[in-house]
CSV table of N, CA, C and O in Angstrom, one decimal:
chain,number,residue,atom,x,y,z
A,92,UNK,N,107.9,119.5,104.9
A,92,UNK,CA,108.3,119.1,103.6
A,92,UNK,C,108.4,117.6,103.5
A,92,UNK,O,108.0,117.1,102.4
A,93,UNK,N,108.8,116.9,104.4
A,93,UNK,CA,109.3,115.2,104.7
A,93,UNK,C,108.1,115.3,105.4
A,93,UNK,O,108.0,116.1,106.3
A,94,UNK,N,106.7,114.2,104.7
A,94,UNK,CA,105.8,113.3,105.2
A,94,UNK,C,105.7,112.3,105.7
A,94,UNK,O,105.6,111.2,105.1
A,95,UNK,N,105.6,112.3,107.0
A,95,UNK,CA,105.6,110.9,108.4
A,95,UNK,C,104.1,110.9,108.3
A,95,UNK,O,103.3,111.9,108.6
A,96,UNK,N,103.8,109.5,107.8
A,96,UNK,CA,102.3,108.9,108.3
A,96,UNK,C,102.8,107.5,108.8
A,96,UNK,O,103.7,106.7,108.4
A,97,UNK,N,101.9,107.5,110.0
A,97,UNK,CA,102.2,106.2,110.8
A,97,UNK,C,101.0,105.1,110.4
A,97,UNK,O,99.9,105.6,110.1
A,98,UNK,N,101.1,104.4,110.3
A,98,UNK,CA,99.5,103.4,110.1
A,98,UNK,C,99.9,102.4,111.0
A,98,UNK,O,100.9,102.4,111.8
A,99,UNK,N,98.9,101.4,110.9
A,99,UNK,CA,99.0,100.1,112.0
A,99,UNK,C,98.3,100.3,113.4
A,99,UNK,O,97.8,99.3,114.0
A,100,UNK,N,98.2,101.3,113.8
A,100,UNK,CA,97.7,101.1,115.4
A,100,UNK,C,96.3,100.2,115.8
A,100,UNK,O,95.8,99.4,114.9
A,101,UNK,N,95.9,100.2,116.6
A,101,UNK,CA,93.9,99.5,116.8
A,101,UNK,C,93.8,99.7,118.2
A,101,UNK,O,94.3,100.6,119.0
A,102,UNK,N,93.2,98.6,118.4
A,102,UNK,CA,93.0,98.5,120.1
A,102,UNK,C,92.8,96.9,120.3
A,102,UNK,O,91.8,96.3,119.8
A,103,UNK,N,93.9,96.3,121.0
A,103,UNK,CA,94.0,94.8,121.3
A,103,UNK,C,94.0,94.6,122.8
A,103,UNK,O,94.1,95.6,123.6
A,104,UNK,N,93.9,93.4,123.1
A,104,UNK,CA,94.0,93.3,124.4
A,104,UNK,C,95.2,92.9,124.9
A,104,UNK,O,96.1,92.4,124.2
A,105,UNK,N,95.3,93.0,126.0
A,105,UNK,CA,96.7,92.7,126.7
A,105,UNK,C,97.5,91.3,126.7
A,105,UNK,O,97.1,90.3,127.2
A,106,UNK,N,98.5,91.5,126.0
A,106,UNK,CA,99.3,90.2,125.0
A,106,UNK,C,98.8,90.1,123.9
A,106,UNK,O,99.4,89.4,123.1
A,107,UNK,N,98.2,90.6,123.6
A,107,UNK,CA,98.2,91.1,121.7
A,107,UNK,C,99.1,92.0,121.0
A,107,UNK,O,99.6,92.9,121.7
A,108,UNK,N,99.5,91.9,119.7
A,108,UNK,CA,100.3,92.3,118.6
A,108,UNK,C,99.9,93.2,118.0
A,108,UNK,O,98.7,93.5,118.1
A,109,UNK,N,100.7,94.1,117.3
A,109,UNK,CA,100.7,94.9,116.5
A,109,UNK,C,101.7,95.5,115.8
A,109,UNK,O,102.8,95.7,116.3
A,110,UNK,N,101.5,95.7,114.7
A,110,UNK,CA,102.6,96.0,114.2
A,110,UNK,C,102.7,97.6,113.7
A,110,UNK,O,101.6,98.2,113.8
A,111,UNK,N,103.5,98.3,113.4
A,111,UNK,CA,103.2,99.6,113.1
A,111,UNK,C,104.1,100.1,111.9
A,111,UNK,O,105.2,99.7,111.9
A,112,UNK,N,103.7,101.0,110.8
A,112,UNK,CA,104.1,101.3,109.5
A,112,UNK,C,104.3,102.8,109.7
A,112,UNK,O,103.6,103.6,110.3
A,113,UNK,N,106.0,102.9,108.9
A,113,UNK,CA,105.7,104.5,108.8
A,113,UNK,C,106.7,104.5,107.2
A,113,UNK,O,107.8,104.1,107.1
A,114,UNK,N,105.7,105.2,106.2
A,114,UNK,CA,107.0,105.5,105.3
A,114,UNK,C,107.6,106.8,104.5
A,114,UNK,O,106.8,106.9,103.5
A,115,UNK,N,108.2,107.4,104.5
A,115,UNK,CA,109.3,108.4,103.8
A,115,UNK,C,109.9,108.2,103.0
A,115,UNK,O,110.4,107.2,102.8
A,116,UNK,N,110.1,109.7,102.1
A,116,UNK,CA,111.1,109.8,101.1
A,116,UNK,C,112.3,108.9,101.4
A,116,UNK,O,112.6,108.7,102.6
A,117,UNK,N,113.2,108.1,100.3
A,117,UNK,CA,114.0,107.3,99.5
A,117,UNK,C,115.6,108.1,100.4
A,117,UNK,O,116.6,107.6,101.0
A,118,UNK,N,115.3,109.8,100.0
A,118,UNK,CA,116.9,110.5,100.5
A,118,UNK,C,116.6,110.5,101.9
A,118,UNK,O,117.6,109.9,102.4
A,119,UNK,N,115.8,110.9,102.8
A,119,UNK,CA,115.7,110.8,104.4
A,119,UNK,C,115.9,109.4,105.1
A,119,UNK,O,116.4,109.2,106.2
A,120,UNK,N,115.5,108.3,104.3
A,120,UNK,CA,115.4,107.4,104.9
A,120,UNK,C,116.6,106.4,105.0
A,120,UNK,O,116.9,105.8,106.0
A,121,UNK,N,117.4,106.6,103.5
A,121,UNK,CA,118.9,106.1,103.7
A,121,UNK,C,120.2,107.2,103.9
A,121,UNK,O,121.2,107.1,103.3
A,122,UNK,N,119.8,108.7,105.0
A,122,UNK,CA,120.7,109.1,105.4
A,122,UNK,C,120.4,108.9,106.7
A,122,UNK,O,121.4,108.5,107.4
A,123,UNK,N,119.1,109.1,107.5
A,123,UNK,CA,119.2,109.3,108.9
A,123,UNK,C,118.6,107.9,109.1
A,123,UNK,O,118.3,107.1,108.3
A,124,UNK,N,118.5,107.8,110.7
A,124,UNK,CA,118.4,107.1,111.6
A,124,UNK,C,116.8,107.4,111.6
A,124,UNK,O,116.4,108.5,111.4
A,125,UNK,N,116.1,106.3,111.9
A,125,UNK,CA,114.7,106.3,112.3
A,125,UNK,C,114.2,105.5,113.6
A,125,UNK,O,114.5,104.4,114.1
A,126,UNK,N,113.4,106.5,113.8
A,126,UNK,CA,112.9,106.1,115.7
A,126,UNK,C,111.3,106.0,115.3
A,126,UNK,O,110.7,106.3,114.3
A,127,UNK,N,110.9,105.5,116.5
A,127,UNK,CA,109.6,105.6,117.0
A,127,UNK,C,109.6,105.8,118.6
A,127,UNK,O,110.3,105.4,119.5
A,128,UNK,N,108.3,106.8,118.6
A,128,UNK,CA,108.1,107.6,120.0
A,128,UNK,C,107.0,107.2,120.1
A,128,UNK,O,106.4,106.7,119.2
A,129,UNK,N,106.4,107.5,121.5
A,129,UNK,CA,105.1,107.5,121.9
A,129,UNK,C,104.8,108.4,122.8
A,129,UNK,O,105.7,108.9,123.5
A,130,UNK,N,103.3,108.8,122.9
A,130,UNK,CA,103.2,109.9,123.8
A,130,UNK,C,101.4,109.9,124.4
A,130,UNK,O,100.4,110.4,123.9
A,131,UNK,N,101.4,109.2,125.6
A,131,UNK,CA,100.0,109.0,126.4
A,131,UNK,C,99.6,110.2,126.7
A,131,UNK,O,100.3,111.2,127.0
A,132,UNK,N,98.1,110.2,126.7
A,132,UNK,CA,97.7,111.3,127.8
A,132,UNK,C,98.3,111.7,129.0
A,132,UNK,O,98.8,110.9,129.8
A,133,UNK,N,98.4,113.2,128.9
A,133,UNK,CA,99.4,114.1,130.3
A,133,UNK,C,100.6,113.1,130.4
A,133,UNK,O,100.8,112.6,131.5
A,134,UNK,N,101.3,112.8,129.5
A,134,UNK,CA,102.7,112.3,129.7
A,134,UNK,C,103.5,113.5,128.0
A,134,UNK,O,102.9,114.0,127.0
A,135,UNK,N,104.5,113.4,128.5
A,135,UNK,CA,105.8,113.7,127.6
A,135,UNK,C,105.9,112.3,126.3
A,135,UNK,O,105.6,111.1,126.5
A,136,UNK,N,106.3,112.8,125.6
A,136,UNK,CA,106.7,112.3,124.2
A,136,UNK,C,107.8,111.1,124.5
A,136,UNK,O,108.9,111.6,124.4
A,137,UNK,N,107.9,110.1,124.7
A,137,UNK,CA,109.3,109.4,125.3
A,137,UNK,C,109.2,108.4,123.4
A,137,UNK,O,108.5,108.1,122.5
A,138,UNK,N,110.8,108.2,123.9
A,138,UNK,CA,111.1,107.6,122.5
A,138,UNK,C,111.0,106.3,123.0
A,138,UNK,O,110.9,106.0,124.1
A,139,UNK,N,111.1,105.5,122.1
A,139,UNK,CA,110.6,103.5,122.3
A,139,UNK,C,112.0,103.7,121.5
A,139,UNK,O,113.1,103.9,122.0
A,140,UNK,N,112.0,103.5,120.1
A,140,UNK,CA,113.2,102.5,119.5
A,140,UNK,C,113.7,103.2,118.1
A,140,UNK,O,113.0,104.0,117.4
A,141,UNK,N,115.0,102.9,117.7
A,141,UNK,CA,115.6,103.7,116.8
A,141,UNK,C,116.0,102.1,116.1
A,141,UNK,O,116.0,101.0,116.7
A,142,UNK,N,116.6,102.4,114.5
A,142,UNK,CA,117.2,101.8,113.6
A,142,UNK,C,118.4,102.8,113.0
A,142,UNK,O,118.2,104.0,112.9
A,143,UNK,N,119.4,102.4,112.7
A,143,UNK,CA,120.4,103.5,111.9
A,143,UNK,C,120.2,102.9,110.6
A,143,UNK,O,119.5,101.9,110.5
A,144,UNK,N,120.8,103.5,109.3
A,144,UNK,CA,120.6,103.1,107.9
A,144,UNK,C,121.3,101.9,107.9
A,144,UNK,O,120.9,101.2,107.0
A,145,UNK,N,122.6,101.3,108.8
A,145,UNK,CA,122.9,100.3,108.8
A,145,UNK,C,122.4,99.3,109.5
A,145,UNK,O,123.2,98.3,109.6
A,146,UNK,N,121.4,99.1,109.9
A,146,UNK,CA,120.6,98.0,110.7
A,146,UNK,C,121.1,98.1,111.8
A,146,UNK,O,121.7,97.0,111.8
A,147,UNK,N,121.5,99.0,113.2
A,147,UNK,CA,121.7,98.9,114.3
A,147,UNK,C,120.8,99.7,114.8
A,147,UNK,O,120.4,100.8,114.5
A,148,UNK,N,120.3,98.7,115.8
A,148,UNK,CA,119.0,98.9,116.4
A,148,UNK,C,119.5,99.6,118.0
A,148,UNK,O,120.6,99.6,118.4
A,149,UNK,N,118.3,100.2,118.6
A,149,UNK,CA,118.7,100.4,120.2
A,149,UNK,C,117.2,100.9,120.7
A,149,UNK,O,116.4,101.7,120.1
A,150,UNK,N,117.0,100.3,121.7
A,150,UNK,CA,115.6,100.3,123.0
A,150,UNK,C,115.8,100.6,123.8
A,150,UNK,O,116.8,100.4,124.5
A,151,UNK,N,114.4,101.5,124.2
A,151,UNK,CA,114.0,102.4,125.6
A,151,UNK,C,114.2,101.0,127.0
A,151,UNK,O,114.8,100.1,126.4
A,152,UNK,N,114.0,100.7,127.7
A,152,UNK,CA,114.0,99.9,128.7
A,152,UNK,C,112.6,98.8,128.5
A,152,UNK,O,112.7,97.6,128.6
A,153,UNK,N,111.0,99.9,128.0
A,153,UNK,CA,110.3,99.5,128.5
A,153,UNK,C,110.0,98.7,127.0
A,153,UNK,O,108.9,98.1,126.8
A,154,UNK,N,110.9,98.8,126.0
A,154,UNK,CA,110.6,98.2,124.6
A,154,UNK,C,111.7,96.8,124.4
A,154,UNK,O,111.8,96.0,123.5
A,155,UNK,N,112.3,96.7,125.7
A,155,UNK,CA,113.2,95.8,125.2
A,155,UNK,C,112.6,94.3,125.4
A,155,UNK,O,112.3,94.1,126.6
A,156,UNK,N,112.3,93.1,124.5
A,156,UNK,CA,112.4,92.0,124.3
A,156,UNK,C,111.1,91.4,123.9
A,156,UNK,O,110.8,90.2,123.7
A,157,UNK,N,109.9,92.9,123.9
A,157,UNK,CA,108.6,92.8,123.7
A,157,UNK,C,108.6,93.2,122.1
A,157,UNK,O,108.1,92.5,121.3
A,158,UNK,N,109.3,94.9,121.6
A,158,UNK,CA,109.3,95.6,120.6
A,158,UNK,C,110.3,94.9,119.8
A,158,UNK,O,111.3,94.4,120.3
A,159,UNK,N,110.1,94.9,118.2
A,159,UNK,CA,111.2,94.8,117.0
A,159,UNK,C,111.2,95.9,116.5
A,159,UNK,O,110.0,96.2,116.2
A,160,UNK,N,112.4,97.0,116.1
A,160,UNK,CA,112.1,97.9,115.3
A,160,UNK,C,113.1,96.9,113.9
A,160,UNK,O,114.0,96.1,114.1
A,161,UNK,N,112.5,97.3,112.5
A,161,UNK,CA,113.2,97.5,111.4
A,161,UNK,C,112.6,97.9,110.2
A,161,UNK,O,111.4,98.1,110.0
A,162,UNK,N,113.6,98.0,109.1
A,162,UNK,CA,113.2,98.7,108.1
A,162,UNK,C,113.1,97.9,106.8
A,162,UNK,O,113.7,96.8,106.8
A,163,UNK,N,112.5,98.3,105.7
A,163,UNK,CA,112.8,97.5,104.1
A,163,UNK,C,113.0,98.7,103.4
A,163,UNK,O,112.3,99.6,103.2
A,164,UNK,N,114.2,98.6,103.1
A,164,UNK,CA,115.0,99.4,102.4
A,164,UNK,C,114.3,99.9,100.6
A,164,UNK,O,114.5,100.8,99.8
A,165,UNK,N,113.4,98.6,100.5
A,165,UNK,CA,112.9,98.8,99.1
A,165,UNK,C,112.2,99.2,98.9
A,165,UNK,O,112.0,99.7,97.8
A,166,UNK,N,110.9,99.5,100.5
A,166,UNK,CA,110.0,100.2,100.3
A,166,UNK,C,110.0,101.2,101.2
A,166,UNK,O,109.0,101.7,101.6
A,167,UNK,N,111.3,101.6,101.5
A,167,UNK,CA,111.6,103.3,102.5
A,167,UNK,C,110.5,103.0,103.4
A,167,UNK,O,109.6,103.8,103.4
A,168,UNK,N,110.4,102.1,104.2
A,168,UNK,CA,109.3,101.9,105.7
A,168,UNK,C,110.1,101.5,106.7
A,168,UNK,O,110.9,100.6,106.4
A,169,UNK,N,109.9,102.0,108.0
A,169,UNK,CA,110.4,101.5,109.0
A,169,UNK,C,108.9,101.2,110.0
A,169,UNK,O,107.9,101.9,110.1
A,170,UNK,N,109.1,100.1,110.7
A,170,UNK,CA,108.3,98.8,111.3
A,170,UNK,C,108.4,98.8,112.7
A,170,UNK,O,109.6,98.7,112.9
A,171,UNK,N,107.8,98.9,113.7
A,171,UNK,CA,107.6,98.4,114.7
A,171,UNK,C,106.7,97.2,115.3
A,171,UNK,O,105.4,97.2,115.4
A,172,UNK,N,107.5,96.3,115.5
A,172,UNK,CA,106.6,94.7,116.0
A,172,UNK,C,106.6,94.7,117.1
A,172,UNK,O,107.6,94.7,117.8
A,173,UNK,N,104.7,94.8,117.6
A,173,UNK,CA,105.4,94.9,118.7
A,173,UNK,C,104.3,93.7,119.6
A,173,UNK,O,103.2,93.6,119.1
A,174,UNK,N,104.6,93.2,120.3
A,174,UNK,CA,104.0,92.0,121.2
A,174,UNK,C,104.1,91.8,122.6
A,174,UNK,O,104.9,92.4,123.2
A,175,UNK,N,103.3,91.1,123.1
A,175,UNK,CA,103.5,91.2,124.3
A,175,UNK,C,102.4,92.2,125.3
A,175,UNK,O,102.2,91.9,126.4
A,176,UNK,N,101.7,93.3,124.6
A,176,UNK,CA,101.4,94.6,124.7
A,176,UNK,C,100.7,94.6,126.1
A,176,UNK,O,100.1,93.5,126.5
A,177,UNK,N,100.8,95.7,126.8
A,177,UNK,CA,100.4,95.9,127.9
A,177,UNK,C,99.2,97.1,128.3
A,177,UNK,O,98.9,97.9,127.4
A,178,UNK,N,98.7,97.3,129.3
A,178,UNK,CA,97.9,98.2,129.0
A,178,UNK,C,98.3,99.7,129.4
A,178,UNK,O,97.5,100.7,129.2
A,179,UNK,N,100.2,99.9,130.2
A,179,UNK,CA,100.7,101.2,130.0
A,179,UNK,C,101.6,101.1,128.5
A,179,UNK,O,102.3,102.0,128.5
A,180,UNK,N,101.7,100.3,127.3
A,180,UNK,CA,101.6,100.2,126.0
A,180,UNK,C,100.6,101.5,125.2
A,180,UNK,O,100.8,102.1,124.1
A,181,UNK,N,99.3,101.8,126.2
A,181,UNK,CA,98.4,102.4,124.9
A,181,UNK,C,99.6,103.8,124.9
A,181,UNK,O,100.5,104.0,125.7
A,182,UNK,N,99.1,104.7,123.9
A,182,UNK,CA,99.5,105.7,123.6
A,182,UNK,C,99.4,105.8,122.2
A,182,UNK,O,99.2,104.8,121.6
A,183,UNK,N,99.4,107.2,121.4
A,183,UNK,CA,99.9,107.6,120.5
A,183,UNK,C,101.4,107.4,120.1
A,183,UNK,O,102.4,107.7,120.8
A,184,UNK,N,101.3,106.7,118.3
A,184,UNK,CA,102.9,105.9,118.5
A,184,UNK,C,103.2,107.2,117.4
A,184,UNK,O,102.3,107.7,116.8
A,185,UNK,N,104.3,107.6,117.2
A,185,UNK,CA,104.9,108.4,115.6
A,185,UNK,C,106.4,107.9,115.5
A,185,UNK,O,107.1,107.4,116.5
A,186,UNK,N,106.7,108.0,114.5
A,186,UNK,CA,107.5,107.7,113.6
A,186,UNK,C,108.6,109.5,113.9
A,186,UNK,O,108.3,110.5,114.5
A,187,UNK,N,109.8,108.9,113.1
A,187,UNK,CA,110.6,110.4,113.0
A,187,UNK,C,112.1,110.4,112.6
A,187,UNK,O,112.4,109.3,112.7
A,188,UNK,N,112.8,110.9,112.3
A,188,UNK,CA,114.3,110.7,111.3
A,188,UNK,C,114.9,111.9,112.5
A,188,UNK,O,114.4,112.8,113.2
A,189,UNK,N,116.3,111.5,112.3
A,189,UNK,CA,117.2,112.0,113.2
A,189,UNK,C,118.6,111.5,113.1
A,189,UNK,O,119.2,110.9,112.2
A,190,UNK,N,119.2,111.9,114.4
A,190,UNK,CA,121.2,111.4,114.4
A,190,UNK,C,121.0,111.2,115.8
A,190,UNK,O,119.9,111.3,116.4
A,191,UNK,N,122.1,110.9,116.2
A,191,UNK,CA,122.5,110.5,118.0
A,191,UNK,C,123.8,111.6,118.0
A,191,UNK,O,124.7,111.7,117.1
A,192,UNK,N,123.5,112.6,119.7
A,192,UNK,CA,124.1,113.6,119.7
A,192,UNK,C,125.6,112.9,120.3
A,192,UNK,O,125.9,111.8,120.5
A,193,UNK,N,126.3,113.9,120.7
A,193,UNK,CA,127.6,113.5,121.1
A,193,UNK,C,127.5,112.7,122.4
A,193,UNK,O,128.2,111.8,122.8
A,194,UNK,N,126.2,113.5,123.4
A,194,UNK,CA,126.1,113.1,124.3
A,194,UNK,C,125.4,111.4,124.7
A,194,UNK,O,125.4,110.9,125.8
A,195,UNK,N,124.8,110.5,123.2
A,195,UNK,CA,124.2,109.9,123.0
A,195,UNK,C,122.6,109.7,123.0
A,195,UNK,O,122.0,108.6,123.0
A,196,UNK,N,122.2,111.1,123.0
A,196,UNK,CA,121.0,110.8,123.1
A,196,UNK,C,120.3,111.0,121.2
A,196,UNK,O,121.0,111.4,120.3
A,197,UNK,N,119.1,110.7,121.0
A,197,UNK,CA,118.6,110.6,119.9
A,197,UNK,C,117.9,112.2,119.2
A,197,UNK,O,116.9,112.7,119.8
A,198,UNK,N,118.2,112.5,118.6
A,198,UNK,CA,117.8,114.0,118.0
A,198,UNK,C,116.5,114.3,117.1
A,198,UNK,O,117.0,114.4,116.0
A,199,UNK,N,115.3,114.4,117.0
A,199,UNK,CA,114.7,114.7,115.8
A,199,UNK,C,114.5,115.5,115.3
A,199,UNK,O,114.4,116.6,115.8
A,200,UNK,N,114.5,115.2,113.8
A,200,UNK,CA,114.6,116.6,113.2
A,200,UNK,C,113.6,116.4,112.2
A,200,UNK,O,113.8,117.2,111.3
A,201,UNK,N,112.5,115.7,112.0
A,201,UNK,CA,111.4,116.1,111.4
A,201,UNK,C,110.6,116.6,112.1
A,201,UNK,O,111.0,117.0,113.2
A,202,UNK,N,108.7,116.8,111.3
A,202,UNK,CA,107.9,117.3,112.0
A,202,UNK,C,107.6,116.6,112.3
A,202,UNK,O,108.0,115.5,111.8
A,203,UNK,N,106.2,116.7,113.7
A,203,UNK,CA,105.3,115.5,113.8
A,203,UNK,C,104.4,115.1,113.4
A,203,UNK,O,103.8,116.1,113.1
A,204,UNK,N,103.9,114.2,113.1
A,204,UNK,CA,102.8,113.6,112.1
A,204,UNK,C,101.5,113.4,113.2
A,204,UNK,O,101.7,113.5,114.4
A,205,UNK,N,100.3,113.1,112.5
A,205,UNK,CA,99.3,112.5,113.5
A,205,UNK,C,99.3,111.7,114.5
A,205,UNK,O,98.6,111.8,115.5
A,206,UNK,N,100.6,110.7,114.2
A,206,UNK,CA,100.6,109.7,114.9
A,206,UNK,C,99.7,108.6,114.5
A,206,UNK,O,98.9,108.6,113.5
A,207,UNK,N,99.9,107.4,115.2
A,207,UNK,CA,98.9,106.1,115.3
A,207,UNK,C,98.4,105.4,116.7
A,207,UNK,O,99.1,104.7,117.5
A,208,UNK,N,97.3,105.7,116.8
A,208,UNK,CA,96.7,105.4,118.2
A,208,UNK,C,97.0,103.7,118.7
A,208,UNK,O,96.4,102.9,118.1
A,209,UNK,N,97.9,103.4,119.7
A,209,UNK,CA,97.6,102.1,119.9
A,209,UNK,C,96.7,102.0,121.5
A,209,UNK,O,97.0,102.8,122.4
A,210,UNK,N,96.0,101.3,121.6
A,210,UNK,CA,94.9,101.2,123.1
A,210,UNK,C,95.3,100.0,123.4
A,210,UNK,O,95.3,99.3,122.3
A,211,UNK,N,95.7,98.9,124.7
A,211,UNK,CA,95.8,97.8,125.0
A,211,UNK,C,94.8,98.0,126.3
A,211,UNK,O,95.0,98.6,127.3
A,212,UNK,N,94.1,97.6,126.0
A,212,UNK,CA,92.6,97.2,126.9
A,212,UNK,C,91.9,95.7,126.9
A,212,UNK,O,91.9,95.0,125.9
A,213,UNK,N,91.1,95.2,128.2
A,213,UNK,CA,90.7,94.0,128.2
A,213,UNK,C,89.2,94.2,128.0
A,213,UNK,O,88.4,93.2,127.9
C-alpha cells in the first residue's frame, strides 16, 4: 500500500559520491523512523542508517563518517549522502519506515521496493 522508490544509485569509482532519494506518503513519513539498508550479492540485507521524525540519526559501523542520512520534511524524502565510497560500498541500497524495538534494534515494517543499484568500481 506505502510506495518505497529509491533513485540515485550509478556506478562511480572509488572515492566518489552519491547521493540517494527515497520518497513516501506525508502520514508514514512524519510517524516512523526511516532507514536505509543494503544488500550485495550472497550477502543478507544489513541496515546502513536510520533518521527518527525528530532528526536523530544513528549508523551501522561501516557508514559512520563516510554516509549522511537526512530528510526534507516538505518533500516527505529521506537522503543518503554518501562519499568516500568503496568498492565493498556496491550493493543494492532500499529505503524503509519502521520503530526501534525494546531491545534496540531497528524494525521494518514496510515492503521492499526495487531498490537502487550502487557499483563502486575503478
Amino acid at each position: 500500500q506505502v510506495q518505497l522508490v529509491e533513485s540515485g544509485g550509478g556506478l562511480v569509482q572509488p572515492g566518489g559520491s552519491l547521493r540517494l532519494s527515497c520518497k513516501i506518503s506525508g502520514s508514514i513519513f512524519r510517524a516512523y523512523t526511516m532507514a536505509w539498508y543494503r544488500q550485495a550479492p550472497g550477502k543478507q540485507r544489513e541496515f546502513v542508517a536510520s533518521i527518527t521524525p525528530g532528526g536523530s540519526t544513528n549508523y551501522a559501523d561501516s557508514a559512520k563518517d563516510r554516509f549522511t542520512i537526512s530528510r526534507d520534511n516538505a518533500k516527505n524524502t529521506v537522503f543518503l549522502q554518501m562519499n568516500s565510497l568503496k568498492p565493498e560500498d556496491t550493493a543494492a541500497y532500499y529505503c524503509n519506515y519502521g520503530f526501534y524495538s525494546d531491545r534496540g534494534s531497528f524494525i521494518s515494517r514496510g515492503s521492499w521496493g526495487q531498490g537502487t543499484q550502487v557499483t563502486v568500481s575503478s
